[in-house]
Structures are given as C-alpha cells and as structure tokens.
PDB file of C-alpha atoms and ligand atoms in Angstrom:
ATOM      1  CA  MET A  17     140.688  32.106 187.667  1.00 94.00           C
ATOM      2  CA  LYS A  18     139.444  33.402 190.872  1.00 96.00           C
ATOM      3  CA  VAL A  19     138.751  36.896 191.453  1.00 97.00           C
ATOM      4  CA  TYR A  20     138.372  38.717 194.577  1.00 96.00           C
ATOM      5  CA  ARG A  21     136.725  41.941 195.793  1.00 97.00           C
ATOM      6  CA  THR A  22     139.056  43.199 199.036  1.00 96.00           C
ATOM      7  CA  ASP A  23     139.080  46.194 201.364  1.00 94.00           C
ATOM      8  CA  LYS A  24     142.914  46.768 199.659  1.00 93.00           C
ATOM      9  CA  GLY A  25     141.444  46.424 195.943  1.00 94.00           C
ATOM     10  CA  LEU A  26     140.803  43.560 193.557  1.00 96.00           C
ATOM     11  CA  PHE A  27     142.716  40.367 193.159  1.00 94.00           C
ATOM     12  CA  VAL A  28     143.109  37.177 190.922  1.00 95.00           C
ATOM     13  CA  GLU A  29     144.285  34.301 192.072  1.00 93.00           C
ATOM     14  CA  SER A  30     146.378  31.846 189.943  1.00 89.00           C
ATOM     15  CA  GLU A  31     148.020  28.687 191.256  1.00 86.00           C
ATOM     16  CA  GLY A  32     148.085  29.735 195.149  1.00 84.00           C
ATOM     17  CA  ASN A  33     149.673  33.154 194.161  1.00 87.00           C
ATOM     18  CA  CYS A  34     147.190  36.746 194.139  1.00 90.00           C
ATOM     19  CA  TYR A  35     147.875  39.446 191.685  1.00 92.00           C
ATOM     20  CA  ARG A  36     146.774  42.622 191.859  1.00 92.00           C
ATOM     21  CA  ILE A  37     144.363  43.823 188.952  1.00 95.00           C
ATOM     22  CA  PRO A  38     145.142  47.597 187.705  1.00 94.00           C
ATOM     23  CA  LEU A  39     141.583  48.252 187.886  1.00 96.00           C
ATOM     24  CA  ASP A  40     139.970  50.824 190.234  1.00 93.00           C
ATOM     25  CA  SER A  41     136.226  49.534 190.655  1.00 97.00           C
ATOM     26  CA  TRP A  42     134.263  45.957 190.604  1.00 98.00           C
ATOM     27  CA  ASP A  43     132.236  47.642 187.945  1.00 98.00           C
ATOM     28  CA  ALA A  44     134.953  48.144 185.890  1.00 98.00           C
ATOM     29  CA  LEU A  45     136.041  44.399 185.632  1.00 98.00           C
ATOM     30  CA  VAL A  46     132.530  43.342 185.041  1.00 98.00           C
ATOM     31  CA  THR A  47     132.177  45.692 182.104  1.00 98.00           C
ATOM     32  CA  HIS A  48     135.602  45.151 180.977  1.00 97.00           C
ATOM     33  CA  ASP A  49     135.668  44.074 177.213  1.00 95.00           C
ATOM     34  CA  ASP A  50     138.719  41.526 176.983  1.00 95.00           C
ATOM     35  CA  LEU A  51     138.660  40.622 181.008  1.00 96.00           C
ATOM     36  CA  HIS A  52     140.123  36.935 179.862  1.00 94.00           C
ATOM     37  CA  GLY A  53     142.884  39.057 178.118  1.00 95.00           C
ATOM     38  CA  LEU A  54     143.386  41.233 181.066  1.00 96.00           C
ATOM     39  CA  LEU A  55     143.370  38.790 183.989  1.00 96.00           C
ATOM     40  CA  HIS A  56     146.007  36.392 181.843  1.00 94.00           C
ATOM     41  CA  SER A  57     148.558  39.596 181.397  1.00 94.00           C
ATOM     42  CA  VAL A  58     148.297  40.481 184.849  1.00 94.00           C
ATOM     43  CA  VAL A  59     148.943  36.790 186.124  1.00 93.00           C
ATOM     44  CA  ALA A  60     152.048  36.862 183.295  1.00 90.00           C
ATOM     45  CA  LYS A  61     153.377  40.084 184.730  1.00 87.00           C
ATOM     46  CA  GLY A  62     153.725  38.418 187.969  1.00 78.00           C
ATOM     47  CA  GLU A  63     153.156  41.635 190.294  1.00 66.00           C
ATOM     48  CA  HIS A  64     151.659  39.382 192.990  1.00 61.00           C
ATOM     49  CA  ALA A  65     150.915  40.176 196.508  1.00 60.00           C
ATOM     50  CA  ALA A  66     153.872  38.686 198.068  1.00 49.00           C
ATOM     51  CA  GLY A  67     152.974  35.234 196.661  1.00 49.00           C
ATOM     52  CA  ILE A  68     150.564  34.381 199.405  1.00 50.00           C
ATOM     53  CA  ALA A  69     146.647  33.079 199.838  1.00 62.00           C
ATOM     54  CA  LEU A  70     144.831  36.061 200.401  1.00 65.00           C
ATOM     55  CA  ALA A  71     143.113  34.609 202.882  1.00 61.00           C
ATOM     56  CA  THR A  72     146.537  34.674 205.288  1.00 62.00           C
ATOM     57  CA  SER A  73     147.718  38.351 203.702  1.00 70.00           C
ATOM     58  CA  GLY A  74     145.388  40.347 205.871  1.00 81.00           C
ATOM     59  CA  VAL A  75     142.785  41.947 203.702  1.00 90.00           C
ATOM     60  CA  THR A  76     139.179  41.816 204.292  1.00 94.00           C
ATOM     61  CA  LEU A  77     137.512  40.110 201.607  1.00 95.00           C
ATOM     62  CA  LEU A  78     134.227  42.026 200.606  1.00 97.00           C
ATOM     63  CA  ALA A  79     131.147  40.640 198.663  1.00 98.00           C
ATOM     64  CA  PRO A  80     131.989  40.953 194.946  1.00 98.00           C
ATOM     65  CA  ILE A  81     129.281  43.375 193.704  1.00 98.00           C
ATOM     66  CA  GLU A  82     129.176  47.333 193.119  1.00 98.00           C
ATOM     67  CA  SER A  83     126.192  48.327 191.058  1.00 98.00           C
ATOM     68  CA  GLN A  84     124.902  44.903 189.712  1.00 98.00           C
ATOM     69  CA  GLU A  85     121.396  44.209 190.666  1.00 98.00           C
ATOM     70  CA  VAL A  86     120.454  40.255 191.981  1.00 98.00           C
ATOM     71  CA  TRP A  87     118.274  38.457 190.313  1.00 98.00           C
ATOM     72  CA  ALA A  88     117.433  34.725 190.966  1.00 98.00           C
ATOM     73  CA  ALA A  89     115.637  32.186 189.625  1.00 98.00           C
ATOM     74  CA  GLY A  90     113.136  29.725 191.290  1.00 97.00           C
ATOM     75  CA  VAL A  91     111.619  26.119 191.268  1.00 96.00           C
ATOM     76  CA  THR A  92     114.528  24.940 189.397  1.00 97.00           C
ATOM     77  CA  TYR A  93     114.883  22.011 191.237  1.00 94.00           C
ATOM     78  CA  TYR A  94     112.605  18.874 191.715  1.00 86.00           C
ATOM     79  CA  ARG A  95     113.497  19.674 195.381  1.00 87.00           C
ATOM     80  CA  SER A  96     112.459  23.257 195.301  1.00 88.00           C
ATOM     81  CA  ARG A  97     109.128  22.538 193.763  1.00 89.00           C
ATOM     82  CA  ASN A  98     107.830  19.742 195.625  1.00 88.00           C
ATOM     83  CA  ALA A  99     109.065  22.026 198.806  1.00 87.00           C
ATOM     84  CA  ARG A 100     106.934  24.803 197.767  1.00 88.00           C
ATOM     85  CA  MET A 101     104.142  22.899 196.413  1.00 88.00           C
ATOM     86  CA  GLU A 102     103.411  21.492 200.290  1.00 86.00           C
ATOM     87  CA  GLU A 103     104.393  24.754 201.898  1.00 84.00           C
ATOM     88  CA  SER A 104     101.405  26.935 199.976  1.00 84.00           C
ATOM     89  CA  LYS A 105      98.842  24.107 199.967  1.00 83.00           C
ATOM     90  CA  THR A 106      96.276  25.907 202.209  1.00 84.00           C
ATOM     91  CA  ALA A 107      97.044  29.333 200.378  1.00 81.00           C
ATOM     92  CA  GLY A 108      95.866  27.621 197.014  1.00 78.00           C
ATOM     93  CA  GLY A 109      99.447  26.828 195.601  1.00 71.00           C
ATOM     94  CA  GLY A 110      99.083  23.241 194.834  1.00 69.00           C
ATOM     95  CA  SER A 111      99.567  23.425 191.083  1.00 83.00           C
ATOM     96  CA  PHE A 112     101.082  26.659 190.095  1.00 86.00           C
ATOM     97  CA  TYR A 113     104.936  25.721 191.236  1.00 90.00           C
ATOM     98  CA  ASP A 114     104.534  22.270 189.108  1.00 90.00           C
ATOM     99  CA  ARG A 115     103.155  24.624 186.218  1.00 92.00           C
ATOM    100  CA  VAL A 116     106.280  26.732 186.440  1.00 93.00           C
ATOM    101  CA  TYR A 117     108.553  23.991 187.140  1.00 93.00           C
ATOM    102  CA  ALA A 118     107.535  22.651 183.725  1.00 94.00           C
ATOM    103  CA  ALA A 119     106.572  25.924 181.861  1.00 96.00           C
ATOM    104  CA  GLU A 120     109.098  27.447 179.123  1.00 97.00           C
ATOM    105  CA  ARG A 121     109.262  30.823 181.248  1.00 98.00           C
ATOM    106  CA  PRO A 122     111.129  30.252 184.326  1.00 98.00           C
ATOM    107  CA  GLU A 123     110.087  31.967 187.321  1.00 98.00           C
ATOM    108  CA  LEU A 124     112.797  35.202 187.765  1.00 98.00           C
ATOM    109  CA  PHE A 125     112.140  37.143 190.454  1.00 98.00           C
ATOM    110  CA  PHE A 126     114.074  40.311 191.760  1.00 98.00           C
ATOM    111  CA  LYS A 127     116.156  39.523 194.964  1.00 98.00           C
ATOM    112  CA  ALA A 128     118.446  42.153 196.147  1.00 98.00           C
ATOM    113  CA  THR A 129     120.097  45.519 195.601  1.00 98.00           C
ATOM    114  CA  PRO A 130     123.944  45.873 196.472  1.00 98.00           C
ATOM    115  CA  HIS A 131     123.292  47.423 199.680  1.00 98.00           C
ATOM    116  CA  ARG A 132     121.130  44.507 200.793  1.00 98.00           C
ATOM    117  CA  VAL A 133     124.204  41.901 199.853  1.00 98.00           C
ATOM    118  CA  VAL A 134     126.894  40.424 202.251  1.00 98.00           C
ATOM    119  CA  GLY A 135     130.163  39.152 201.658  1.00 98.00           C
ATOM    120  CA  PRO A 136     132.139  36.291 203.251  1.00 98.00           C
ATOM    121  CA  GLY A 137     131.964  36.353 206.931  1.00 97.00           C
ATOM    122  CA  GLY A 138     129.323  38.963 207.020  1.00 97.00           C
ATOM    123  CA  ASN A 139     126.030  38.855 208.724  1.00 98.00           C
ATOM    124  CA  VAL A 140     122.828  37.480 207.172  1.00 98.00           C
ATOM    125  CA  ARG A 141     119.633  38.148 208.690  1.00 98.00           C
ATOM    126  CA  ILE A 142     116.193  36.555 209.256  1.00 97.00           C
ATOM    127  CA  ARG A 143     113.189  38.927 209.455  1.00 96.00           C
ATOM    128  CA  ARG A 144     111.785  39.874 212.831  1.00 95.00           C
ATOM    129  CA  ASP A 145     108.349  39.180 211.636  1.00 96.00           C
ATOM    130  CA  ALA A 146     109.174  35.707 210.113  1.00 97.00           C
ATOM    131  CA  ASN A 147     109.042  32.403 212.240  1.00 96.00           C
ATOM    132  CA  TRP A 148     110.736  30.118 209.212  1.00 97.00           C
ATOM    133  CA  SER A 149     113.557  31.105 208.106  1.00 98.00           C
ATOM    134  CA  VAL A 150     116.158  28.559 205.860  1.00 98.00           C
ATOM    135  CA  PRO A 151     119.199  29.479 203.560  1.00 98.00           C
ATOM    136  CA  GLU A 152     118.992  28.674 200.234  1.00 98.00           C
ATOM    137  CA  PRO A 153     122.481  27.694 198.341  1.00 98.00           C
ATOM    138  CA  GLU A 154     122.697  28.474 194.765  1.00 98.00           C
ATOM    139  CA  LEU A 155     125.220  28.459 191.871  1.00 98.00           C
ATOM    140  CA  THR A 156     125.061  32.130 191.148  1.00 99.00           C
ATOM    141  CA  LEU A 157     125.919  33.536 187.792  1.00 98.00           C
ATOM    142  CA  LEU A 158     128.011  37.007 186.827  1.00 98.00           C
ATOM    143  CA  VAL A 159     126.235  38.058 183.883  1.00 98.00           C
ATOM    144  CA  ASN A 160     128.130  41.236 181.984  1.00 98.00           C
ATOM    145  CA  PRO A 161     126.254  44.458 180.177  1.00 98.00           C
ATOM    146  CA  GLY A 162     126.111  41.743 176.717  1.00 98.00           C
ATOM    147  CA  GLY A 163     124.653  39.109 178.202  1.00 98.00           C
ATOM    148  CA  GLU A 164     127.458  36.724 178.827  1.00 98.00           C
ATOM    149  CA  ILE A 165     128.021  34.643 181.797  1.00 98.00           C
ATOM    150  CA  ILE A 166     131.544  35.729 182.906  1.00 98.00           C
ATOM    151  CA  GLY A 167     131.880  33.821 186.112  1.00 98.00           C
ATOM    152  CA  TYR A 168     130.283  31.691 188.813  1.00 98.00           C
ATOM    153  CA  THR A 169     129.891  32.409 192.767  1.00 98.00           C
ATOM    154  CA  VAL A 170     128.574  30.942 195.556  1.00 98.00           C
ATOM    155  CA  GLY A 171     125.012  32.750 196.653  1.00 98.00           C
ATOM    156  CA  ASN A 172     122.679  32.435 199.461  1.00 99.00           C
ATOM    157  CA  ASP A 173     119.211  33.349 198.723  1.00 98.00           C
ATOM    158  CA  MET A 174     117.906  33.629 202.327  1.00 98.00           C
ATOM    159  CA  SER A 175     114.078  32.843 202.652  1.00 98.00           C
ATOM    160  CA  SER A 176     110.849  33.556 205.062  1.00 98.00           C
ATOM    161  CA  ARG A 177     109.297  30.390 203.918  1.00 97.00           C
ATOM    162  CA  ASP A 178     106.200  31.193 206.378  1.00 97.00           C
ATOM    163  CA  ILE A 179     105.457  34.472 204.466  1.00 97.00           C
ATOM    164  CA  GLU A 180     105.695  33.033 201.064  1.00 95.00           C
ATOM    165  CA  ALA A 181     103.625  30.112 202.176  1.00 94.00           C
ATOM    166  CA  GLU A 182     100.835  32.362 203.510  1.00 94.00           C
ATOM    167  CA  ASN A 183     100.447  33.937 200.234  1.00 93.00           C
ATOM    168  CA  PRO A 184     102.682  33.890 196.894  1.00 91.00           C
ATOM    169  CA  LEU A 185     102.265  37.495 196.404  1.00 94.00           C
ATOM    170  CA  TYR A 186     104.390  37.726 199.609  1.00 96.00           C
ATOM    171  CA  LEU A 187     107.147  36.420 197.743  1.00 97.00           C
ATOM    172  CA  PRO A 188     109.090  39.815 197.886  1.00 98.00           C
ATOM    173  CA  GLN A 189     108.659  40.210 201.458  1.00 98.00           C
ATOM    174  CA  ALA A 190     109.745  36.556 202.097  1.00 98.00           C
ATOM    175  CA  LYS A 191     112.966  37.308 199.693  1.00 98.00           C
ATOM    176  CA  VAL A 192     114.064  40.869 199.471  1.00 98.00           C
ATOM    177  CA  TYR A 193     115.336  42.658 202.932  1.00 97.00           C
ATOM    178  CA  ASP A 194     118.629  43.915 204.429  1.00 97.00           C
ATOM    179  CA  GLY A 195     120.889  41.087 204.754  1.00 98.00           C
ATOM    180  CA  SER A 196     118.694  38.790 202.670  1.00 98.00           C
ATOM    181  CA  CYS A 197     121.665  37.712 200.157  1.00 98.00           C
ATOM    182  CA  ALA A 198     125.218  36.578 200.714  1.00 98.00           C
ATOM    183  CA  LEU A 199     127.903  36.279 197.754  1.00 98.00           C
ATOM    184  CA  GLY A 200     131.279  35.121 197.622  1.00 98.00           C
ATOM    185  CA  PRO A 201     133.737  34.357 198.597  1.00 97.00           C
ATOM    186  CA  CYS A 202     135.146  34.988 194.858  1.00 97.00           C
ATOM    187  CA  VAL A 203     134.107  35.024 191.643  1.00 98.00           C
ATOM    188  CA  LEU A 204     135.278  32.088 189.272  1.00 98.00           C
ATOM    189  CA  ILE A 205     136.000  33.568 185.953  1.00 97.00           C
ATOM    190  CA  THR A 206     135.669  31.106 183.074  1.00 96.00           C
ATOM    191  CA  PRO A 207     133.963  31.208 179.817  1.00 94.00           C
ATOM    192  CA  GLU A 208     132.931  27.411 179.959  1.00 96.00           C
ATOM    193  CA  PRO A 209     129.936  25.934 181.595  1.00 97.00           C
ATOM    194  CA  LEU A 210     130.302  24.788 185.152  1.00 98.00           C
ATOM    195  CA  PRO A 211     130.506  20.603 184.706  1.00 98.00           C
ATOM    196  CA  VAL A 212     127.160  19.011 185.752  1.00 98.00           C
ATOM    197  CA  SER A 213     128.914  16.769 188.472  1.00 98.00           C
ATOM    198  CA  THR A 214     129.657  20.282 190.311  1.00 98.00           C
ATOM    199  CA  LYS A 215     128.332  19.863 193.700  1.00 98.00           C
ATOM    200  CA  ILE A 216     126.750  22.263 195.912  1.00 98.00           C
ATOM    201  CA  HIS A 217     127.173  21.321 199.665  1.00 98.00           C
ATOM    202  CA  LEU A 218     125.132  23.001 202.381  1.00 98.00           C
ATOM    203  CA  GLU A 219     126.127  23.176 206.182  1.00 98.00           C
ATOM    204  CA  ILE A 220     124.394  24.446 209.191  1.00 98.00           C
ATOM    205  CA  LEU A 221     126.085  24.908 212.625  1.00 98.00           C
ATOM    206  CA  ARG A 222     124.540  25.428 215.628  1.00 97.00           C
ATOM    207  CA  GLY A 223     127.324  25.811 218.169  1.00 96.00           C
ATOM    208  CA  GLU A 224     129.226  22.866 217.928  1.00 94.00           C
ATOM    209  CA  ALA A 225     126.682  20.875 216.233  1.00 97.00           C
ATOM    210  CA  VAL A 226     125.765  20.165 212.934  1.00 98.00           C
ATOM    211  CA  GLU A 227     122.094  21.302 212.778  1.00 98.00           C
ATOM    212  CA  PHE A 228     121.398  20.491 208.720  1.00 98.00           C
ATOM    213  CA  SER A 229     123.679  19.316 205.811  1.00 98.00           C
ATOM    214  CA  GLY A 230     123.048  18.332 202.089  1.00 98.00           C
ATOM    215  CA  SER A 231     123.773  18.266 198.679  1.00 98.00           C
ATOM    216  CA  THR A 232     123.151  18.587 195.236  1.00 98.00           C
ATOM    217  CA  SER A 233     124.493  19.021 192.282  1.00 98.00           C
ATOM    218  CA  LEU A 234     124.009  20.760 188.673  1.00 98.00           C
ATOM    219  CA  LYS A 235     122.859  17.557 187.129  1.00 98.00           C
ATOM    220  CA  GLU A 236     119.727  18.385 189.016  1.00 97.00           C
ATOM    221  CA  LEU A 237     119.510  21.517 187.966  1.00 98.00           C
ATOM    222  CA  LYS A 238     116.527  21.685 185.423  1.00 97.00           C
ATOM    223  CA  ARG A 239     117.330  24.675 183.447  1.00 98.00           C
ATOM    224  CA  ASP A 240     120.477  25.773 181.358  1.00 98.00           C
ATOM    225  CA  PRO A 241     122.177  28.742 182.987  1.00 98.00           C
ATOM    226  CA  ARG A 242     122.149  30.611 179.436  1.00 98.00           C
ATOM    227  CA  SER A 243     118.697  29.779 178.968  1.00 98.00           C
ATOM    228  CA  LEU A 244     118.115  31.546 182.608  1.00 98.00           C
ATOM    229  CA  VAL A 245     119.880  34.681 181.365  1.00 98.00           C
ATOM    230  CA  GLU A 246     118.155  35.091 178.215  1.00 98.00           C
ATOM    231  CA  PHE A 247     115.013  35.138 179.666  1.00 98.00           C
ATOM    232  CA  LEU A 248     116.508  37.731 182.089  1.00 98.00           C
ATOM    233  CA  PHE A 249     117.891  39.996 179.531  1.00 98.00           C
ATOM    234  CA  ARG A 250     114.565  39.869 177.413  1.00 98.00           C
ATOM    235  CA  ASP A 251     113.592  43.667 177.328  1.00 98.00           C
ATOM    236  CA  ASN A 252     115.695  44.358 179.906  1.00 98.00           C
ATOM    237  CA  SER A 253     119.543  46.067 180.152  1.00 98.00           C
ATOM    238  CA  PHE A 254     121.924  45.897 182.714  1.00 98.00           C
ATOM    239  CA  PRO A 255     124.503  48.522 182.112  1.00 98.00           C
ATOM    240  CA  ARG A 256     126.767  47.513 185.006  1.00 98.00           C
ATOM    241  CA  GLY A 257     125.985  43.617 184.485  1.00 98.00           C
ATOM    242  CA  ALA A 258     123.939  41.398 186.903  1.00 98.00           C
ATOM    243  CA  PHE A 259     124.354  38.552 189.187  1.00 99.00           C
ATOM    244  CA  LEU A 260     121.287  35.755 188.715  1.00 99.00           C
ATOM    245  CA  MET A 261     120.747  32.855 191.203  1.00 99.00           C
ATOM    246  CA  THR A 262     120.146  29.920 189.685  1.00 98.00           C
ATOM    247  CA  GLY A 263     117.547  28.588 192.331  1.00 98.00           C
ATOM    248  CA  THR A 264     118.153  25.845 195.213  1.00 98.00           C
ATOM    249  CA  GLY A 265     118.219  21.869 195.069  1.00 97.00           C
ATOM    250  CA  VAL A 266     118.869  21.688 198.973  1.00 97.00           C
ATOM    251  CA  VAL A 267     115.826  22.518 201.197  1.00 96.00           C
ATOM    252  CA  PRO A 268     116.007  21.521 204.909  1.00 97.00           C
ATOM    253  CA  PRO A 269     113.096  19.566 206.438  1.00 97.00           C
ATOM    254  CA  ASP A 270     109.981  21.646 207.464  1.00 95.00           C
ATOM    255  CA  ALA A 271     110.702  21.696 211.080  1.00 96.00           C
ATOM    256  CA  PHE A 272     113.741  23.334 210.468  1.00 98.00           C
ATOM    257  CA  THR A 273     114.317  27.070 211.096  1.00 98.00           C
ATOM    258  CA  LEU A 274     117.272  29.091 211.607  1.00 98.00           C
ATOM    259  CA  GLN A 275     118.299  30.956 214.269  1.00 97.00           C
ATOM    260  CA  SER A 276     120.471  33.780 215.416  1.00 97.00           C
ATOM    261  CA  GLY A 277     124.224  32.507 215.859  1.00 97.00           C
ATOM    262  CA  ASP A 278     123.943  29.676 213.241  1.00 98.00           C
ATOM    263  CA  ARG A 279     126.330  29.303 211.199  1.00 98.00           C
ATOM    264  CA  ILE A 280     125.917  28.570 207.349  1.00 98.00           C
ATOM    265  CA  ARG A 281     128.496  27.369 204.841  1.00 98.00           C
ATOM    266  CA  ILE A 282     127.947  26.759 201.345  1.00 98.00           C
ATOM    267  CA  THR A 283     130.735  25.197 199.145  1.00 98.00           C
ATOM    268  CA  ILE A 284     130.633  24.816 195.093  1.00 98.00           C
ATOM    269  CA  ASP A 285     133.109  23.091 193.906  1.00 96.00           C
ATOM    270  CA  ALA A 286     135.684  24.935 191.997  1.00 96.00           C
ATOM    271  CA  ILE A 287     134.289  28.017 193.482  1.00 97.00           C
ATOM    272  CA  GLY A 288     134.886  27.701 197.200  1.00 97.00           C
ATOM    273  CA  THR A 289     133.256  28.168 200.736  1.00 98.00           C
ATOM    274  CA  LEU A 290     130.946  31.103 201.092  1.00 98.00           C
ATOM    275  CA  GLU A 291     130.625  31.351 205.405  1.00 98.00           C
ATOM    276  CA  ASN A 292     127.998  33.465 206.879  1.00 98.00           C
ATOM    277  CA  VAL A 293     126.539  34.300 210.724  1.00 98.00           C
ATOM    278  CA  VAL A 294     122.786  34.577 211.135  1.00 98.00           C
ATOM    279  CA  ILE A 295     121.169  37.631 212.889  1.00 95.00           C
ATOM    280  CA  GLN A 296     117.708  38.469 213.668  1.00 90.00           C
ATOM    281  CA  GLY A 297     116.445  42.257 212.753  1.00 74.00           C
ATOM    282  CA  PHE A 298     118.740  44.567 213.357  1.00 65.00           C
ATOM    283  CA  GLN A 299     121.083  43.732 216.523  1.00 52.00           C
ATOM    284  CA  ALA A 300     124.759  44.503 216.526  1.00 45.00           C
TER     285      ALA A 300
HETATM  286  O1  DO4 B  24     108.946  30.533 194.150  1.00 89.00           O
HETATM  287  C1  DO4 B  24     109.294  30.831 195.167  1.00 89.00           C
HETATM  288  C2  DO4 B  24     110.927  30.907 195.367  1.00 89.00           C
HETATM  289  C3  DO4 B  24     111.912  29.390 194.984  1.00 89.00           C
HETATM  290  C4  DO4 B  24     113.353  29.853 195.293  1.00 89.00           C
HETATM  291  O2  DO4 B  24     113.853  30.813 195.554  1.00 89.00           O
HETATM  292  C5  DO4 B  24     114.281  28.962 194.933  1.00 89.00           C
HETATM  293  O3  DO4 B  24     113.646  27.647 194.260  1.00 89.00           O
HETATM  294  O4  DO4 B  24     115.483  28.833 195.017  1.00 89.00           O
HETATM  295 MG1   MG B  25     115.889  30.563 195.661  1.00 89.00          MG
END
C-alpha cells in the first residue's frame, strides 16, 4: 500500500481509493508498532476520501519526511564506481572507489536533514559554486527505529561532481546543501523486499527536449538493502526512523550538467514518479 503525506493529513491508497490515516504526524506513522495492521484496518473501514485519486483531489503532496535523517550509500553500482574512479583520477582517487565497491563495509554518508529535502513538484537546487551537477535516481528505504525496512520511496541524491572530484574530502559539500535531496511522491509500505527486476528510470527534460534518459534495475545493485541498514544502525540510533538512499546506477555522460529550469523525472516500478524542477542558488 502507498502512503502519502499531504497538506490535508496522511492518506493510504488502496486500489485507486484514498483513505485518511488517523495519525496526527508522519513521525507517528514511521514509529507505529503495527503499521500494517493500522493501514489494513483503515482500508477495511472504508472511510475513503471521496473515492478519488489524491492527484486529482486538490491536496498538495508533501515530502514524506518529518524528523527523519536522510543517509545515503555510495558506489553500490558498477556504473557509479567507474564514474567516480574516472572523475577522481587527478585527485589521486583512482583506487579507493574500487576498494569501497569491493569491501565488506559500504560507503555510507549523511545526506540531509528534513529541511534540506524537497517533495514532489518542489525545486531541487544546484550549488552556485558548482559547475558539474547531476541528479542521482536512487531507491530509498524508510527504516523504523527498530532497524526494519518498512517501505520504499523514490529519492534524488543531487550531486556536485566537480566538487567531489576535486577532492573526496569535499564530499559533504558536494552532497549536503539546501534542496540537495528530493523524496516522494509516496512511500510504498511493504514488508517484502522489492523484486530485483524493479526498474529505476531517470529522464531529464530541457524545455520540450529529453536531454538525458537512462535506466537501471535492482539486479545491478551490488548490496542487499538489509545489509546497508545493518551497517547504518551499528552504534547509531534513529528514534524517529531514517531514510537510506541506496546509491545510483544511472550516471549521465561527463559532458552533461544540469541547468536551471531542467525537469528531473525519476520513476521506480511499483512506487511512482518523482518530478522536480532545478534551480540554481536561491532564486525564487
Ligand atoms: O562516493 C561518492 C558518492 C557516491 C554516490 O552518491 C552514489 O554512488 O550514489
Ligand atoms: Mg548517490
């Protein structure tokens, strides 16, 4: 079942109908000790929101986050390993991306606090001091305080590749800034892992033209999401749960950089499409 955070409260969607969830916050949903039971009983009671899809019901979808930290895994796809090795050659990074790709311990980094995250339709940002910026389309796990993966959403790990390429110690600046992360449009709540055939598709539109499109699938994800969560939760507590982005397997060619006005569309099977518009710096 898909859950949505909106300006009119929380909703669960089942077979095209939306039902209001009787919780007063997203944090209460993430920390609920029987979320599946709750959602099933909400749907069974059938108090749906006029029986229409949320998209056409006049509510505004919000980013599905309240107090959760957002973390990210890196170099979990061969495509990202190669792109990072190439970009960091002159900074002496020729071998450590290769090593982290093969190592038992994954690369995990802090990605965003809630106020840096934008929701569906919001503006993601490229840094004013970056000249090579890309979106990274990533399956993103929603994990409860007990370390269980309770759902999946679409994530965009916006990245300033020239900054991380100059020196890997600049990674936090390349990755963490206002508008550097997008999540949504919903969270697919399921106790089951997603099938490895699940496709992740990225499309970047400039005006009417498709400037870049590319796809991958979870078959290419080198690490088991549960093992990424296990490493994240080692000696770390998340009283309101956490999001964990699982890395990118789609990297545009090196000549590509985002521009203000570009529209980024990321679609993951069974979850949906997250669409955002790019702005640079702090223009309205
Ligand atoms: O190590 C740099 C970042 C890697 C990353 O964000 C990714 O592979 O998705
Ligand atoms: Mg990434």
